[in-house]
Coordinates of C-alpha atoms in Angstrom, one line a residue:
Chain A
M111 CA -5.9 26.4 6.6
D112 CA -3.4 28.0 9.0
A113 CA -4.5 25.6 11.8
Q114 CA -4.1 22.7 9.4
A115 CA -0.6 23.8 8.2
S116 CA 0.5 24.5 11.8
Y117 CA -0.7 21.0 13.1
L118 CA 1.2 19.5 10.1
A119 CA 4.3 21.4 11.1
E120 CA 4.0 20.2 14.6
L121 CA 3.6 16.6 13.6
V122 CA 6.7 16.9 11.4
Q123 CA 8.7 18.6 14.1
H124 CA 7.9 15.8 16.5
G125 CA 8.9 13.3 13.9
L126 CA 5.5 11.6 13.8
L127 CA 5.1 12.5 10.1
I128 CA 8.0 12.6 7.6
P129 CA 7.7 15.1 4.8
T130 CA 8.4 13.9 1.3
G131 CA 8.2 17.2 -0.6
V132 CA 4.6 16.4 -1.8
D133 CA 1.6 17.7 0.0
G134 CA -0.4 14.8 1.4
L135 CA 2.4 12.3 1.0
Y136 CA 4.2 11.5 4.3
G137 CA 6.2 8.8 5.9
R138 CA 5.1 7.7 9.4
S139 CA 7.3 7.2 12.4
G140 CA 7.3 4.0 14.3
V141 CA 5.2 5.6 17.0
F142 CA 2.6 6.9 14.5
E143 CA 2.5 3.5 12.9
D144 CA 2.1 1.8 16.3
V145 CA -1.0 3.9 17.0
V146 CA -2.5 3.0 13.7
D147 CA -1.8 -0.7 14.2
R148 CA -3.1 -0.7 17.8
F149 CA -6.3 1.1 16.7
N150 CA -6.7 -1.4 13.9
T151 CA -6.5 -4.2 16.5
V152 CA -9.1 -2.4 18.6
I153 CA -11.5 -2.4 15.6
T154 CA -11.0 -6.2 15.3
G155 CA -11.8 -6.4 19.0
V156 CA -15.2 -4.9 18.3
G157 CA -16.0 -6.5 14.9
G158 CA -13.9 -9.6 15.0
K159 CA -16.6 -11.9 16.4
D160 CA -19.1 -11.3 13.6
G161 CA -17.5 -13.9 11.4
A162 CA -16.5 -11.5 8.6
E163 CA -14.3 -13.0 5.8
V164 CA -10.9 -11.3 6.0
M165 CA -9.6 -10.1 2.7
R166 CA -6.5 -8.0 2.2
F167 CA -6.0 -6.4 -1.2
P168 CA -2.9 -4.4 -2.4
P169 CA -3.3 -0.7 -3.0
A170 CA -4.5 -1.0 -6.6
I171 CA -7.4 -2.6 -8.4
N172 CA -8.2 -4.0 -11.8
R173 CA -8.8 -1.1 -14.2
Q174 CA -11.7 -2.9 -15.8
H175 CA -13.4 -3.1 -12.5
F176 CA -12.6 0.5 -11.8
E177 CA -14.2 1.5 -15.0
E178 CA -17.3 -0.6 -14.2
S179 CA -17.6 1.0 -10.8
E180 CA -18.6 4.4 -12.2
Y181 CA -16.1 6.1 -10.0
L182 CA -15.1 8.2 -13.0
K183 CA -18.6 9.6 -13.2
S184 CA -18.5 10.8 -9.7
F185 CA -14.9 11.5 -8.7
P186 CA -12.7 11.7 -11.8
Q187 CA -10.5 14.3 -10.1
L188 CA -9.6 11.9 -7.2
A189 CA -8.7 8.8 -9.1
G190 CA -5.1 7.6 -9.8
T191 CA -4.3 5.5 -12.8
V192 CA -1.0 3.7 -12.9
H193 CA 1.0 4.1 -16.1
S194 CA 4.2 2.5 -17.3
F195 CA 6.9 2.7 -20.0
M196 CA 6.1 0.2 -22.7
G197 CA 8.6 1.2 -25.4
N198 CA 11.7 -0.2 -27.0
E199 CA 15.4 0.9 -26.5
R200 CA 15.0 3.9 -28.9
D201 CA 11.9 5.1 -26.9
H202 CA 14.0 4.6 -23.8
M203 CA 16.8 6.9 -25.1
A204 CA 14.2 9.5 -26.0
L205 CA 12.7 9.3 -22.5
L206 CA 16.0 9.8 -20.8
D207 CA 16.8 12.6 -23.2
T208 CA 13.5 14.4 -22.3
L209 CA 14.2 13.8 -18.6
E210 CA 17.8 15.2 -19.0
K211 CA 16.3 18.3 -20.6
K212 CA 13.8 18.8 -17.8
G213 CA 11.0 18.1 -20.3
D214 CA 7.8 16.2 -19.5
W215 CA 8.8 12.5 -20.0
T216 CA 5.5 11.3 -18.4
T217 CA 3.4 11.9 -21.6
G218 CA 4.9 8.8 -23.1
Q219 CA 3.7 6.6 -20.2
K220 CA 0.9 4.1 -21.1
A221 CA -1.9 3.1 -18.8
T222 CA -1.4 -0.3 -17.1
Q223 CA -4.2 -2.6 -16.1
V224 CA -4.3 -1.2 -12.6
V225 CA -5.7 1.8 -10.9
M226 CA -5.0 3.0 -7.4
T227 CA -7.6 1.7 -4.9
P228 CA -10.1 4.5 -4.3
A229 CA -11.7 2.9 -1.2
A230 CA -10.8 -0.3 0.5
C231 CA -14.1 -2.1 -0.4
Y232 CA -13.8 -1.6 -4.2
P233 CA -12.1 -4.9 -5.0
I234 CA -14.6 -7.0 -3.1
Y235 CA -17.7 -6.3 -5.3
P236 CA -16.4 -8.1 -8.4
T237 CA -15.0 -10.8 -6.2
M238 CA -18.4 -11.4 -4.6
A239 CA -20.2 -11.3 -7.9
K240 CA -18.1 -14.2 -9.2
R241 CA -19.3 -16.4 -6.4
G242 CA -22.8 -16.4 -7.6
P243 CA -26.0 -15.3 -5.7
L244 CA -25.5 -14.4 -2.1
P245 CA -26.4 -17.0 0.5
K246 CA -29.7 -16.2 2.4
E247 CA -27.8 -14.7 5.3
G248 CA -25.8 -12.4 3.0
R249 CA -22.1 -11.8 3.4
L250 CA -19.8 -9.8 5.6
V251 CA -16.3 -8.9 4.6
D252 CA -13.3 -7.3 6.4
V253 CA -11.0 -5.3 4.3
Y254 CA -8.0 -2.9 4.9
S255 CA -5.8 -1.2 2.5
Y256 CA -4.0 1.9 1.5
C257 CA -6.2 4.1 -0.7
F258 CA -5.3 7.0 -3.0
R259 CA -7.1 10.2 -3.7
H260 CA -5.5 12.9 -5.7
E261 CA -6.2 16.0 -3.6
P262 CA -2.9 17.5 -2.5
S263 CA -3.5 19.5 0.7
L264 CA -1.6 21.0 3.6
D265 CA -4.3 19.5 5.9
P266 CA -2.6 16.4 7.5
A267 CA -6.1 14.8 7.7
R268 CA -6.3 15.0 3.9
M269 CA -3.6 12.7 2.7
Q270 CA -3.2 11.5 -0.9
L271 CA -2.4 8.0 0.4
F272 CA -4.0 6.8 3.6
R273 CA -5.4 3.6 5.1
M274 CA -9.0 2.6 5.3
R275 CA -10.3 -0.4 7.3
E276 CA -13.8 -1.4 6.4
Y277 CA -16.5 -3.9 7.2
V278 CA -18.8 -4.5 4.3
R279 CA -22.2 -6.1 4.4
L280 CA -23.9 -7.5 1.4
G281 CA -27.5 -8.7 1.5
T282 CA -31.1 -7.6 1.6
P283 CA -31.9 -3.9 2.4
D284 CA -32.9 -5.0 5.9
Q285 CA -29.7 -6.9 6.5
V286 CA -27.4 -4.1 5.4
M287 CA -29.4 -1.3 7.2
E288 CA -29.3 -3.3 10.4
F289 CA -25.5 -3.7 9.9
R290 CA -25.1 0.0 9.4
Q291 CA -27.1 0.9 12.5
L292 CA -25.1 -1.6 14.5
W293 CA -21.8 0.1 13.5
L294 CA -23.3 3.6 14.0
D295 CA -23.7 2.6 17.6
R296 CA -20.5 0.6 17.9
G297 CA -18.5 3.4 16.3
Q298 CA -19.7 6.1 18.7
K299 CA -19.1 3.8 21.7
L300 CA -15.6 2.9 20.5
M301 CA -14.5 6.4 19.8
A302 CA -16.1 7.7 23.0
S303 CA -14.0 5.1 24.9
L304 CA -10.9 6.8 23.4
K305 CA -12.0 10.1 25.0
V306 CA -12.3 12.1 21.9
P307 CA -15.2 14.5 21.3
L308 CA -17.4 13.4 18.5
K309 CA -20.7 13.9 16.7
I310 CA -22.6 12.0 14.0
D311 CA -23.9 13.9 11.0
V312 CA -25.4 13.2 7.6
A313 CA -22.9 13.7 4.8
N314 CA -22.2 13.5 1.1
D315 CA -19.3 12.5 -1.0
P316 CA -17.3 15.1 -3.0
F317 CA -19.0 14.5 -6.3
F318 CA -17.4 16.3 -9.3
G319 CA -18.9 19.3 -11.1
R320 CA -22.3 20.9 -11.3
A321 CA -24.1 17.6 -11.9
G322 CA -22.3 16.3 -8.8
K323 CA -24.1 18.9 -6.7
M324 CA -27.4 17.1 -7.4
L325 CA -25.9 13.8 -6.5
A326 CA -24.7 15.2 -3.2
V327 CA -28.1 16.6 -2.4
N328 CA -29.8 13.3 -3.2
Q329 CA -27.3 11.4 -1.1
R330 CA -28.0 13.7 1.9
D331 CA -31.8 13.7 1.4
Q332 CA -31.8 10.0 1.4
N333 CA -29.6 9.7 4.5
L334 CA -27.3 7.4 2.6
K335 CA -24.1 8.6 4.3
F336 CA -23.3 9.3 7.9
E337 CA -20.0 10.4 9.3
L338 CA -18.5 10.3 12.7
L339 CA -16.8 13.7 13.1
I340 CA -14.0 14.5 15.4
P341 CA -12.4 18.0 15.7
I342 CA -8.8 17.8 14.6
T343 CA -7.8 21.3 13.5
S344 CA -11.2 23.0 13.8
E345 CA -14.1 22.8 16.2
E346 CA -16.5 24.2 13.6
K347 CA -15.4 21.9 10.8
P348 CA -14.6 18.6 12.5
T349 CA -13.0 15.8 10.4
A350 CA -14.9 12.7 9.2
C351 CA -13.0 9.8 10.8
L352 CA -15.6 7.0 10.3
S353 CA -18.2 6.8 7.7
F354 CA -21.3 4.7 7.5
N355 CA -22.5 4.2 3.9
Y356 CA -25.6 2.6 2.5
H357 CA -25.0 2.1 -1.3
Q358 CA -28.5 0.7 -1.9
D359 CA -28.1 -1.6 -4.9
H360 CA -25.5 0.6 -6.6
F361 CA -22.6 -1.9 -6.5
G362 CA -24.9 -4.9 -6.6
H363 CA -26.3 -3.7 -9.9
L364 CA -23.0 -2.5 -11.4
F365 CA -21.1 -5.7 -10.7
G366 CA -24.0 -8.1 -10.9
I367 CA -24.2 -9.3 -7.3
Q368 CA -27.5 -11.1 -6.9
Q369 CA -29.6 -12.0 -3.9
Q370 CA -31.3 -15.4 -3.7
D371 CA -34.4 -14.1 -5.5
G372 CA -32.4 -12.7 -8.4
S373 CA -32.7 -9.1 -7.3
W374 CA -29.5 -7.0 -6.9
A375 CA -27.8 -7.2 -3.6
H376 CA -27.8 -4.1 -1.4
T377 CA -24.5 -3.2 0.3
A378 CA -23.4 -1.0 3.1
C379 CA -20.0 -0.4 4.7
V380 CA -18.4 1.2 7.8
G381 CA -15.1 2.7 7.0
F382 CA -12.4 3.8 9.5
G383 CA -9.9 6.4 8.4
L384 CA -6.8 5.2 10.2
E385 CA -4.6 8.2 9.7
R386 CA -7.4 10.6 10.6
I387 CA -8.2 8.6 13.8
A388 CA -4.5 8.7 14.8
L389 CA -4.3 12.4 14.1
A390 CA -7.4 13.0 16.2
L391 CA -5.9 11.0 19.1
F392 CA -2.6 12.9 18.8
R393 CA -4.5 16.2 18.7
K394 CA -6.7 15.5 21.7
H395 CA -4.2 13.7 23.9
G396 CA -0.9 15.2 22.9
L397 CA 2.0 14.2 20.7
D398 CA 3.6 12.0 23.4
V399 CA 1.7 8.7 23.6
K400 CA 3.2 8.0 27.0
Q401 CA 1.3 11.0 28.3
W402 CA -2.1 9.8 27.0
P403 CA -4.8 9.2 29.6
A404 CA -4.6 5.9 31.3
A405 CA -8.0 4.8 30.0
V406 CA -6.9 5.4 26.4
R407 CA -3.6 3.7 26.8
E408 CA -5.2 0.7 28.3
K409 CA -7.5 0.5 25.4
L410 CA -4.7 0.7 22.8
W411 CA -2.0 -1.1 24.6
P412 CA -3.9 -3.6 26.7
Chain B
M187 CA 5.7 -21.7 -16.6
D188 CA 3.3 -24.6 -16.2
A189 CA 4.5 -25.2 -12.7
Q190 CA 4.0 -21.5 -11.9
A191 CA 0.5 -21.4 -13.3
S192 CA -0.5 -24.6 -11.5
Y193 CA 0.8 -23.4 -8.1
L194 CA -1.1 -20.1 -8.7
A195 CA -4.3 -22.1 -9.4
E196 CA -3.7 -24.2 -6.3
L197 CA -3.4 -21.1 -4.2
V198 CA -6.5 -19.6 -5.6
Q199 CA -8.4 -22.9 -5.2
H200 CA -7.5 -23.0 -1.5
G201 CA -8.6 -19.4 -1.1
L202 CA -5.1 -18.1 -0.1
L203 CA -4.9 -15.8 -3.1
I204 CA -8.0 -14.0 -4.6
P205 CA -7.8 -13.4 -8.4
T206 CA -8.7 -9.9 -9.6
G207 CA -8.6 -10.5 -13.3
V208 CA -5.1 -9.0 -13.6
D209 CA -2.0 -11.2 -13.7
G210 CA 0.2 -10.4 -10.7
L211 CA -2.6 -8.6 -8.7
Y212 CA -4.2 -10.7 -6.0
G213 CA -6.2 -10.3 -2.8
R214 CA -4.8 -12.3 0.1
S215 CA -6.9 -14.3 2.5
G216 CA -6.7 -13.8 6.3
V217 CA -4.5 -16.9 6.6
F218 CA -2.1 -15.7 3.9
E219 CA -2.0 -12.3 5.5
D220 CA -1.4 -13.8 8.9
V221 CA 1.7 -15.7 7.6
V222 CA 3.0 -12.4 6.2
D223 CA 2.4 -10.6 9.4
R224 CA 3.9 -13.3 11.5
F225 CA 7.0 -13.6 9.4
N226 CA 7.4 -9.8 9.5
T227 CA 7.3 -10.0 13.3
V228 CA 10.0 -12.7 13.1
I229 CA 12.2 -10.3 11.1
T230 CA 11.8 -7.7 13.9
G231 CA 12.8 -10.4 16.4
V232 CA 16.1 -10.8 14.6
G233 CA 16.8 -7.2 13.7
G234 CA 14.8 -5.2 16.3
K235 CA 17.6 -4.9 18.8
D236 CA 20.0 -3.1 16.5
G237 CA 18.3 0.2 17.2
A238 CA 17.1 0.9 13.6
E239 CA 14.8 4.0 13.1
V240 CA 11.4 2.7 12.1
M241 CA 9.9 4.5 9.1
R242 CA 6.8 3.5 7.3
F243 CA 6.0 5.1 3.9
P244 CA 2.9 4.7 1.8
P245 CA 3.2 2.8 -1.5
A246 CA 4.2 5.9 -3.6
I247 CA 7.1 8.3 -3.5
N248 CA 7.7 11.9 -4.7
R249 CA 8.1 11.9 -8.5
Q250 CA 11.0 14.3 -8.3
H251 CA 12.9 11.9 -6.0
F252 CA 12.1 9.1 -8.3
E253 CA 13.5 11.1 -11.2
E254 CA 16.7 11.8 -9.3
S255 CA 17.1 8.1 -8.4
E256 CA 18.0 7.1 -11.9
Y257 CA 15.5 4.3 -11.7
L258 CA 14.3 5.3 -15.2
K259 CA 17.8 4.6 -16.6
S260 CA 17.9 1.1 -15.3
F261 CA 14.3 -0.2 -15.0
P262 CA 11.9 2.1 -17.0
Q263 CA 9.7 -0.9 -17.9
L264 CA 9.0 -1.7 -14.2
A265 CA 8.1 1.8 -12.9
G266 CA 4.5 2.9 -12.3
T267 CA 3.7 6.6 -12.5
V268 CA 0.3 7.7 -11.0
H269 CA -1.8 9.9 -13.3
S270 CA -5.1 11.7 -12.6
F271 CA -7.8 13.7 -14.3
M272 CA -7.1 17.4 -14.1
G273 CA -9.7 18.8 -16.5
N274 CA -12.9 20.8 -16.3
E275 CA -16.5 19.7 -16.7
R276 CA -16.3 19.6 -20.5
D277 CA -13.2 17.4 -20.3
H278 CA -15.1 15.2 -17.9
M279 CA -18.0 14.8 -20.3
A280 CA -15.5 13.9 -23.1
L281 CA -13.8 11.4 -20.8
L282 CA -17.2 9.7 -20.0
D283 CA -18.1 9.7 -23.6
T284 CA -14.8 8.0 -24.5
L285 CA -15.3 5.4 -21.8
E286 CA -18.9 4.8 -22.9
K287 CA -17.6 4.1 -26.5
K288 CA -15.0 1.8 -25.1
G289 CA -12.3 4.2 -26.3
D290 CA -9.0 4.8 -24.5
W291 CA -9.9 7.4 -21.9
T292 CA -6.5 7.1 -20.1
T293 CA -4.6 9.2 -22.7
G294 CA -6.1 12.3 -21.1
Q295 CA -4.8 11.5 -17.6
K296 CA -2.0 13.7 -16.4
A297 CA 1.0 12.7 -14.3
T298 CA 0.6 13.5 -10.6
Q299 CA 3.6 14.2 -8.3
V300 CA 3.7 10.6 -7.2
V301 CA 5.2 7.4 -8.5
M302 CA 4.6 3.9 -7.2
T303 CA 7.3 2.9 -4.7
P304 CA 9.8 0.7 -6.7
A305 CA 11.6 -0.7 -3.5
A306 CA 10.8 0.0 0.1
C307 CA 14.1 1.9 0.7
Y308 CA 13.7 4.6 -2.0
P309 CA 12.0 7.2 0.2
I310 CA 14.6 7.1 2.8
Y311 CA 17.6 8.5 0.8
P312 CA 16.2 12.0 0.2
T313 CA 14.9 11.9 3.8
M314 CA 18.4 11.1 5.1
A315 CA 20.1 13.7 2.9
K316 CA 17.9 16.4 4.4
R317 CA 19.3 15.7 7.8
G318 CA 22.8 16.7 6.8
P319 CA 26.0 14.6 7.1
L320 CA 25.7 11.2 8.7
P321 CA 26.8 10.8 12.3
K322 CA 30.1 9.0 12.8
E323 CA 28.3 5.7 13.5
G324 CA 26.2 6.1 10.3
R325 CA 22.5 5.3 10.3
L326 CA 20.2 2.3 10.3
V327 CA 16.6 2.4 9.0
D328 CA 13.8 -0.1 9.1
V329 CA 11.2 0.2 6.3
Y330 CA 8.3 -1.8 5.0
S331 CA 5.9 -1.1 2.2
Y332 CA 4.0 -2.3 -0.7
C333 CA 6.1 -1.9 -3.9
F334 CA 5.0 -1.9 -7.5
R335 CA 6.7 -3.4 -10.6
H336 CA 5.0 -3.6 -13.9
E337 CA 5.7 -7.2 -14.9
P338 CA 2.4 -9.0 -15.3
S339 CA 3.1 -12.7 -14.8
L340 CA 1.3 -16.0 -14.0
D341 CA 4.1 -16.7 -11.6
P342 CA 2.6 -16.1 -8.1
A343 CA 6.1 -15.2 -7.0
R344 CA 6.2 -12.3 -9.4
M345 CA 3.4 -10.0 -8.3
Q346 CA 2.9 -6.5 -9.6
L347 CA 2.2 -5.3 -6.0
F348 CA 4.0 -7.0 -3.2
R349 CA 5.5 -6.1 0.2
M350 CA 9.2 -5.6 1.0
R351 CA 10.6 -5.2 4.4
E352 CA 14.1 -3.8 4.5
Y353 CA 16.9 -2.8 6.9
V354 CA 19.0 -0.1 5.3
R355 CA 22.5 0.9 6.5
L356 CA 24.1 4.2 5.6
G357 CA 27.7 4.9 6.5
T358 CA 31.3 4.1 5.5
P359 CA 32.1 1.3 3.1
D360 CA 33.3 -0.8 6.1
Q361 CA 30.1 -0.1 8.1
V362 CA 27.7 -1.0 5.3
M363 CA 29.7 -4.1 4.2
E364 CA 29.8 -5.4 7.8
F365 CA 26.0 -4.9 8.0
R366 CA 25.5 -6.8 4.8
Q367 CA 27.6 -9.7 6.0
L368 CA 25.7 -9.7 9.3
W369 CA 22.4 -10.1 7.4
L370 CA 23.8 -12.7 5.0
D371 CA 24.4 -14.8 8.1
R372 CA 21.2 -13.9 9.9
G373 CA 19.1 -14.4 6.8
Q374 CA 20.4 -17.9 6.2
K375 CA 20.0 -18.8 9.8
L376 CA 16.5 -17.4 9.9
M377 CA 15.2 -19.1 6.8
A378 CA 16.9 -22.4 7.8
S379 CA 15.0 -22.3 11.1
L380 CA 11.8 -22.2 9.0
K381 CA 12.9 -25.5 7.4
V382 CA 13.0 -24.4 3.8
P383 CA 15.8 -25.4 1.5
L384 CA 18.0 -22.4 0.5
K385 CA 21.1 -21.3 -1.2
I386 CA 22.9 -18.0 -1.5
D387 CA 24.1 -16.8 -4.9
V388 CA 25.4 -13.7 -6.6
A389 CA 22.8 -11.9 -8.6
N390 CA 21.9 -9.0 -10.8
D391 CA 19.0 -6.7 -11.2
P392 CA 16.8 -6.8 -14.3
F393 CA 18.4 -3.8 -16.1
F394 CA 16.6 -2.7 -19.3
G395 CA 17.9 -3.2 -22.8
R396 CA 21.3 -3.9 -24.3
A397 CA 23.1 -1.3 -22.2
G398 CA 21.5 -2.9 -19.2
K399 CA 23.3 -6.2 -19.9
M400 CA 26.6 -4.5 -19.2
L401 CA 25.3 -3.1 -15.9
A402 CA 24.2 -6.6 -14.9
V403 CA 27.6 -8.0 -15.7
N404 CA 29.3 -5.3 -13.7
Q405 CA 27.0 -5.8 -10.8
R406 CA 27.8 -9.5 -10.7
D407 CA 31.5 -9.0 -11.2
Q408 CA 31.7 -6.7 -8.3
N409 CA 29.5 -9.0 -6.0
L410 CA 27.2 -6.1 -5.3
K411 CA 24.1 -8.2 -5.0
F412 CA 23.5 -11.5 -3.3
E413 CA 20.2 -13.3 -3.1
L414 CA 18.9 -16.0 -0.8
L415 CA 17.1 -18.4 -3.1
I416 CA 14.3 -20.9 -2.2
P417 CA 12.7 -23.3 -4.6
I418 CA 9.0 -22.4 -5.0
T419 CA 7.9 -23.7 -8.4
S420 CA 11.3 -24.9 -9.7
E421 CA 14.3 -26.6 -8.1
E422 CA 16.5 -25.5 -11.0
K423 CA 15.4 -21.9 -10.9
P424 CA 14.7 -21.1 -7.2
T425 CA 13.1 -17.8 -6.3
A426 CA 15.0 -14.8 -4.7
C427 CA 13.2 -14.3 -1.3
L428 CA 15.8 -12.1 0.4
S429 CA 18.4 -9.8 -1.3
F430 CA 21.5 -8.3 0.1
N431 CA 22.6 -5.2 -1.8
Y432 CA 25.6 -3.0 -1.7
H433 CA 24.9 0.2 -3.5
Q434 CA 28.4 1.7 -3.1
D435 CA 27.9 5.4 -3.1
H436 CA 25.2 5.3 -5.8
F437 CA 22.3 6.7 -3.6
G438 CA 24.6 8.8 -1.4
H439 CA 25.9 10.6 -4.5
L440 CA 22.5 10.9 -6.3
F441 CA 20.7 12.3 -3.2
G442 CA 23.7 14.1 -1.6
I443 CA 24.0 12.1 1.6
Q444 CA 27.4 13.0 3.1
Q445 CA 29.7 11.3 5.5
Q446 CA 31.4 13.3 8.2
D447 CA 34.4 13.8 6.0
G448 CA 32.3 15.2 3.2
S449 CA 32.5 12.1 1.0
W450 CA 29.4 10.4 -0.2
A451 CA 27.8 7.9 2.1
H452 CA 27.8 4.3 1.1
T453 CA 24.6 2.3 1.5
A454 CA 23.5 -1.3 1.7
C455 CA 20.2 -3.0 2.4
V456 CA 18.7 -6.4 3.2
G457 CA 15.3 -6.8 1.6
F458 CA 12.7 -9.5 2.5
G459 CA 10.1 -10.3 -0.1
L460 CA 7.2 -11.1 2.1
E461 CA 4.9 -12.6 -0.4
R462 CA 7.6 -14.8 -1.8
I463 CA 8.6 -16.0 1.6
A464 CA 4.9 -16.8 2.4
L465 CA 4.7 -18.6 -1.0
A466 CA 7.9 -20.6 -0.2
L467 CA 6.5 -21.6 3.2
F468 CA 3.1 -22.7 1.7
R469 CA 5.0 -24.6 -1.0
K470 CA 7.3 -26.4 1.3
H471 CA 5.0 -27.1 4.3
G472 CA 1.6 -27.3 2.6
L473 CA -1.4 -25.0 2.1
D474 CA -2.8 -25.8 5.6
V475 CA -0.8 -23.8 8.1
K476 CA -2.2 -26.1 10.9
Q477 CA -0.2 -28.9 9.4
W478 CA 3.1 -27.1 9.2
P479 CA 5.9 -28.7 11.2
A480 CA 5.9 -27.9 14.9
A481 CA 9.2 -26.1 14.8
V482 CA 8.0 -23.8 12.1
R483 CA 4.7 -23.1 13.8
E484 CA 6.5 -22.3 17.1
K485 CA 8.6 -19.8 15.3
L486 CA 5.7 -18.0 13.6
W487 CA 3.1 -18.4 16.2
P488 CA 5.2 -18.5 19.4

């Protein structure tokens, strides 16, 4: 934790991150943002020729779709619902009065129809379901958005709001497994070209509670999730910067995405954690991008 | 309203916007996003040489700063607070049970420390205050983020989540008024170069309730807000695509941003509504960007 807090302090001191007073919520400097944008362009350089459909969603999704996604079963602690004031003028006066008296005015807020996006790919499943059965070749989608996870932390690599770029494959088990293997290879090659140390490992999501422990074990036993890990503030516990997930027919079943033969579509995704990758690059190559190795600079600023 | 709903339907039919089932919440196609990105680059082309400090904040801000901003006094109905599950395993079972029974599980959510960003410039005022008194020449900041306003609508130009690019000037009244005039001129020239019809008018913010009516009248009487209006779905009621706001010492006073002489800083901002501008361009020049006038294409895709 000390290494994390001290890297955070260093990033703030160099102006790359701008503190807001909330752990895990930071502004980014122009330089930090440029690294994120450049790396995002590099991803497109690798995946852009595959013919993915580009979709860009705002950082919140339809609450009904969120409920259908079963995210609340697995990660209730991470989700963020968006609430608003829906009262009349009298309610408004009461709200301001509570605020004035330093009381908790938030208890009067009512849930809106939107929930913070938990992962960039969530909005595409209901979108794809509406189109009817998948074509024989399946589908490939390119998404990118800010995501929210309520886990305040001093670890700069664990932000509450961060960006995730994903390619998502929908199709037969063979199609999606082939896609995942392709990106396992591409991801390693790409990150190696940026001269950061990396390893691939099987992983699990942070499922909630005791029941969640079982889900985590199952996920690992079935090799459903791999992560590309890069040391940021610890060699022993490197940080997941890319993840390669096979959802089986979880989303296909929940949202009703069918294959040609009427069976549920399988899905897989590769996700890039943009802030984490930027933090890994700053950690490895230094806080001054002008001093980064020539090979890395050529890759990002060609 | 019919014209708005029918333009929305047209945008969806052409795949430029992707419905999510919630009014005012849409995915964007790659083409729509490209127009937004290109126009954003054009803004930088106009304002980039002024030496603004680039800051990029995520789409939520510190709740404490939000409370201090007095946004709740003026626009409680538009704000979005982010809430999360903070219970134990028993609470979790109860939540899932409520969800299963189609009950309202959201009442158990507790407010987190973050609130959706209401306007792109909000996070910078506390940030600037922390730096101490402004230098003699004041400050200039460049921000860009998704913003949230809870106003579900069938008008595609009234989204719940949309992007706002802003330049914000902090300084003496003369400095900030000069800045606003500069951007009033630049904004008109820029939009005219994109061949859209436009006019400038005095305007007011959508203050809540009866007391809000007074605030709106005051704002207009004092010429604090101008808007650059472009017809999108109505000639009679064109849509505000840029706004030019003089806050007097409102934010300086609330957040404690001082000038050299100890008085509160004045602030002004120019805000570009990226989705609205894209929608205006698609409306005026057609839904196929390849058919846009050469002069417009050269500007956006130089």
